[in-house]
Every structure is written in structure tokens, then in C-alpha cells.
Amino acid sequence: FIMNPLQLMQFKKYWDEFTSRHPKFPMFLTAIMQNGIKEGTIIEIQIKNPDGKEFASNMKIAKEDMELFQKLKENQ
């Protein structure tokens, strides 16, 4: 997956707008990337939409997944 410079600029615009509406989320991600993800970590996500429907899932981080998290950490 390769982004061209125009796509990257558009993504940055949307990310900046998102983080201005949700300023605590980047701090949460930073804390997670610095301290929270290790092999065996379980990540859970729960979504509740306005209609009252709920969705939930989780995943256990494998040794092979850690390379992705390391690359993300390096590109902060």
C-alpha cells in the first residue's frame, strides 16, 4: 500500500480535522504506542451507533503483529 503525495496531504487534512474534534484521541494513541502494546495484548473495540445497535470485537496481538506497531511507532 503506497500513498501518493496528494493522497497523503488529503489524509493529513482529514486527520487534523478529526483530531481537532477529538483532541484526547491522539494522546491516547501516543500512550498506547509508547507503553501499551506488547505480544499478548488484547485490543477490544466497542461501537454503539445512534440506533442503539452495538458491535464489539477483540484481537490478541501476536508476535508477527508487533512489526506493524514498531513501524507505526517509528513514524510518529
PDB file of C-alpha atoms in Angstrom:
ATOM      1  CA  PHE A   1       0.000   0.000   0.000  1.00  0.00           C
ATOM      2  CA  ILE A   2       1.627   3.220  -1.197  1.00  0.00           C
ATOM      3  CA  MET A   3       0.122   6.694  -0.890  1.00  0.00           C
ATOM      4  CA  ASN A   4       0.984   9.366  -3.386  1.00  0.00           C
ATOM      5  CA  PRO A   5       1.789  12.847  -2.015  1.00  0.00           C
ATOM      6  CA  LEU A   6      -1.667  14.237  -2.880  1.00  0.00           C
ATOM      7  CA  GLN A   7      -3.394  11.402  -1.002  1.00  0.00           C
ATOM      8  CA  LEU A   8      -1.073  11.961   1.935  1.00  0.00           C
ATOM      9  CA  MET A   9      -1.909  15.685   2.029  1.00  0.00           C
ATOM     10  CA  GLN A  10      -5.637  14.904   1.900  1.00  0.00           C
ATOM     11  CA  PHE A  11      -5.270  12.348   4.681  1.00  0.00           C
ATOM     12  CA  LYS A  12      -3.397  14.884   6.822  1.00  0.00           C
ATOM     13  CA  LYS A  13      -6.199  17.424   6.324  1.00  0.00           C
ATOM     14  CA  TYR A  14      -8.824  14.905   7.435  1.00  0.00           C
ATOM     15  CA  TRP A  15      -6.666  13.711  10.339  1.00  0.00           C
ATOM     16  CA  ASP A  16      -6.135  17.312  11.532  1.00  0.00           C
ATOM     17  CA  GLU A  17      -9.877  17.976  11.393  1.00  0.00           C
ATOM     18  CA  PHE A  18     -10.611  14.714  13.235  1.00  0.00           C
ATOM     19  CA  THR A  19      -8.084  15.441  15.983  1.00  0.00           C
ATOM     20  CA  SER A  20      -9.414  18.973  16.454  1.00  0.00           C
ATOM     21  CA  ARG A  21     -12.848  17.449  17.166  1.00  0.00           C
ATOM     22  CA  HIS A  22     -11.402  14.657  19.343  1.00  0.00           C
ATOM     23  CA  PRO A  23      -8.236  16.091  20.971  1.00  0.00           C
ATOM     24  CA  LYS A  24      -7.824  13.292  23.534  1.00  0.00           C
ATOM     25  CA  PHE A  25      -7.639  10.548  20.893  1.00  0.00           C
ATOM     26  CA  PRO A  26      -4.090  11.331  19.652  1.00  0.00           C
ATOM     27  CA  MET A  27      -2.852  11.432  23.266  1.00  0.00           C
ATOM     28  CA  PHE A  28      -4.477   8.029  23.823  1.00  0.00           C
ATOM     29  CA  LEU A  29      -2.776   6.618  20.718  1.00  0.00           C
ATOM     30  CA  THR A  30       0.587   8.055  21.765  1.00  0.00           C
ATOM     31  CA  ALA A  31       0.312   6.494  25.225  1.00  0.00           C
ATOM     32  CA  ILE A  32      -0.638   3.154  23.689  1.00  0.00           C
ATOM     33  CA  MET A  33       2.212   3.212  21.168  1.00  0.00           C
ATOM     34  CA  GLN A  34       4.781   4.162  23.802  1.00  0.00           C
ATOM     35  CA  ASN A  35       3.724   1.842  26.583  1.00  0.00           C
ATOM     36  CA  GLY A  36       0.766  -0.360  25.926  1.00  0.00           C
ATOM     37  CA  ILE A  37       1.195  -2.814  23.076  1.00  0.00           C
ATOM     38  CA  LYS A  38       3.177  -5.959  23.660  1.00  0.00           C
ATOM     39  CA  GLU A  39       2.821  -9.503  22.398  1.00  0.00           C
ATOM     40  CA  GLY A  40      -0.218 -10.994  24.110  1.00  0.00           C
ATOM     41  CA  THR A  41      -2.004  -7.632  24.476  1.00  0.00           C
ATOM     42  CA  ILE A  42      -5.743  -7.869  23.837  1.00  0.00           C
ATOM     43  CA  ILE A  43      -7.286  -4.955  21.946  1.00  0.00           C
ATOM     44  CA  GLU A  44     -11.037  -4.581  22.299  1.00  0.00           C
ATOM     45  CA  ILE A  45     -13.292  -2.197  20.454  1.00  0.00           C
ATOM     46  CA  GLN A  46     -16.958  -1.485  21.070  1.00  0.00           C
ATOM     47  CA  ILE A  47     -19.205   0.596  18.832  1.00  0.00           C
ATOM     48  CA  LYS A  48     -22.674   1.892  19.746  1.00  0.00           C
ATOM     49  CA  ASN A  49     -24.476   3.636  16.933  1.00  0.00           C
ATOM     50  CA  PRO A  50     -27.290   6.203  17.392  1.00  0.00           C
ATOM     51  CA  ASP A  51     -29.892   3.495  16.653  1.00  0.00           C
ATOM     52  CA  GLY A  52     -28.759   1.547  19.705  1.00  0.00           C
ATOM     53  CA  LYS A  53     -27.009  -1.238  17.829  1.00  0.00           C
ATOM     54  CA  GLU A  54     -23.814  -2.463  19.426  1.00  0.00           C
ATOM     55  CA  PHE A  55     -20.815  -4.095  17.814  1.00  0.00           C
ATOM     56  CA  ALA A  56     -17.807  -5.461  19.650  1.00  0.00           C
ATOM     57  CA  SER A  57     -14.671  -7.338  18.745  1.00  0.00           C
ATOM     58  CA  ASN A  58     -11.256  -8.087  20.144  1.00  0.00           C
ATOM     59  CA  MET A  59      -7.949  -9.421  18.962  1.00  0.00           C
ATOM     60  CA  LYS A  60      -4.888 -10.770  20.686  1.00  0.00           C
ATOM     61  CA  ILE A  61      -1.632  -9.289  19.404  1.00  0.00           C
ATOM     62  CA  ALA A  62       0.717 -11.929  18.041  1.00  0.00           C
ATOM     63  CA  LYS A  63       4.476 -11.757  17.766  1.00  0.00           C
ATOM     64  CA  GLU A  64       4.064 -11.247  13.993  1.00  0.00           C
ATOM     65  CA  ASP A  65       1.805  -8.206  14.565  1.00  0.00           C
ATOM     66  CA  MET A  66       4.475  -6.358  16.510  1.00  0.00           C
ATOM     67  CA  GLU A  67       6.381  -5.371  13.352  1.00  0.00           C
ATOM     68  CA  LEU A  68       3.440  -3.197  12.234  1.00  0.00           C
ATOM     69  CA  PHE A  69       3.259  -1.493  15.624  1.00  0.00           C
ATOM     70  CA  GLN A  70       7.014  -0.898  15.599  1.00  0.00           C
ATOM     71  CA  LYS A  71       6.769   0.738  12.148  1.00  0.00           C
ATOM     72  CA  LEU A  72       3.917   2.963  13.344  1.00  0.00           C
ATOM     73  CA  LYS A  73       5.916   3.953  16.411  1.00  0.00           C
ATOM     74  CA  GLU A  74       8.939   4.860  14.258  1.00  0.00           C
ATOM     75  CA  ASN A  75       6.782   7.135  12.060  1.00  0.00           C
ATOM     76  CA  GLN A  76       5.135   9.163  14.834  1.00  0.00           C
TER      77      GLN A  76
END
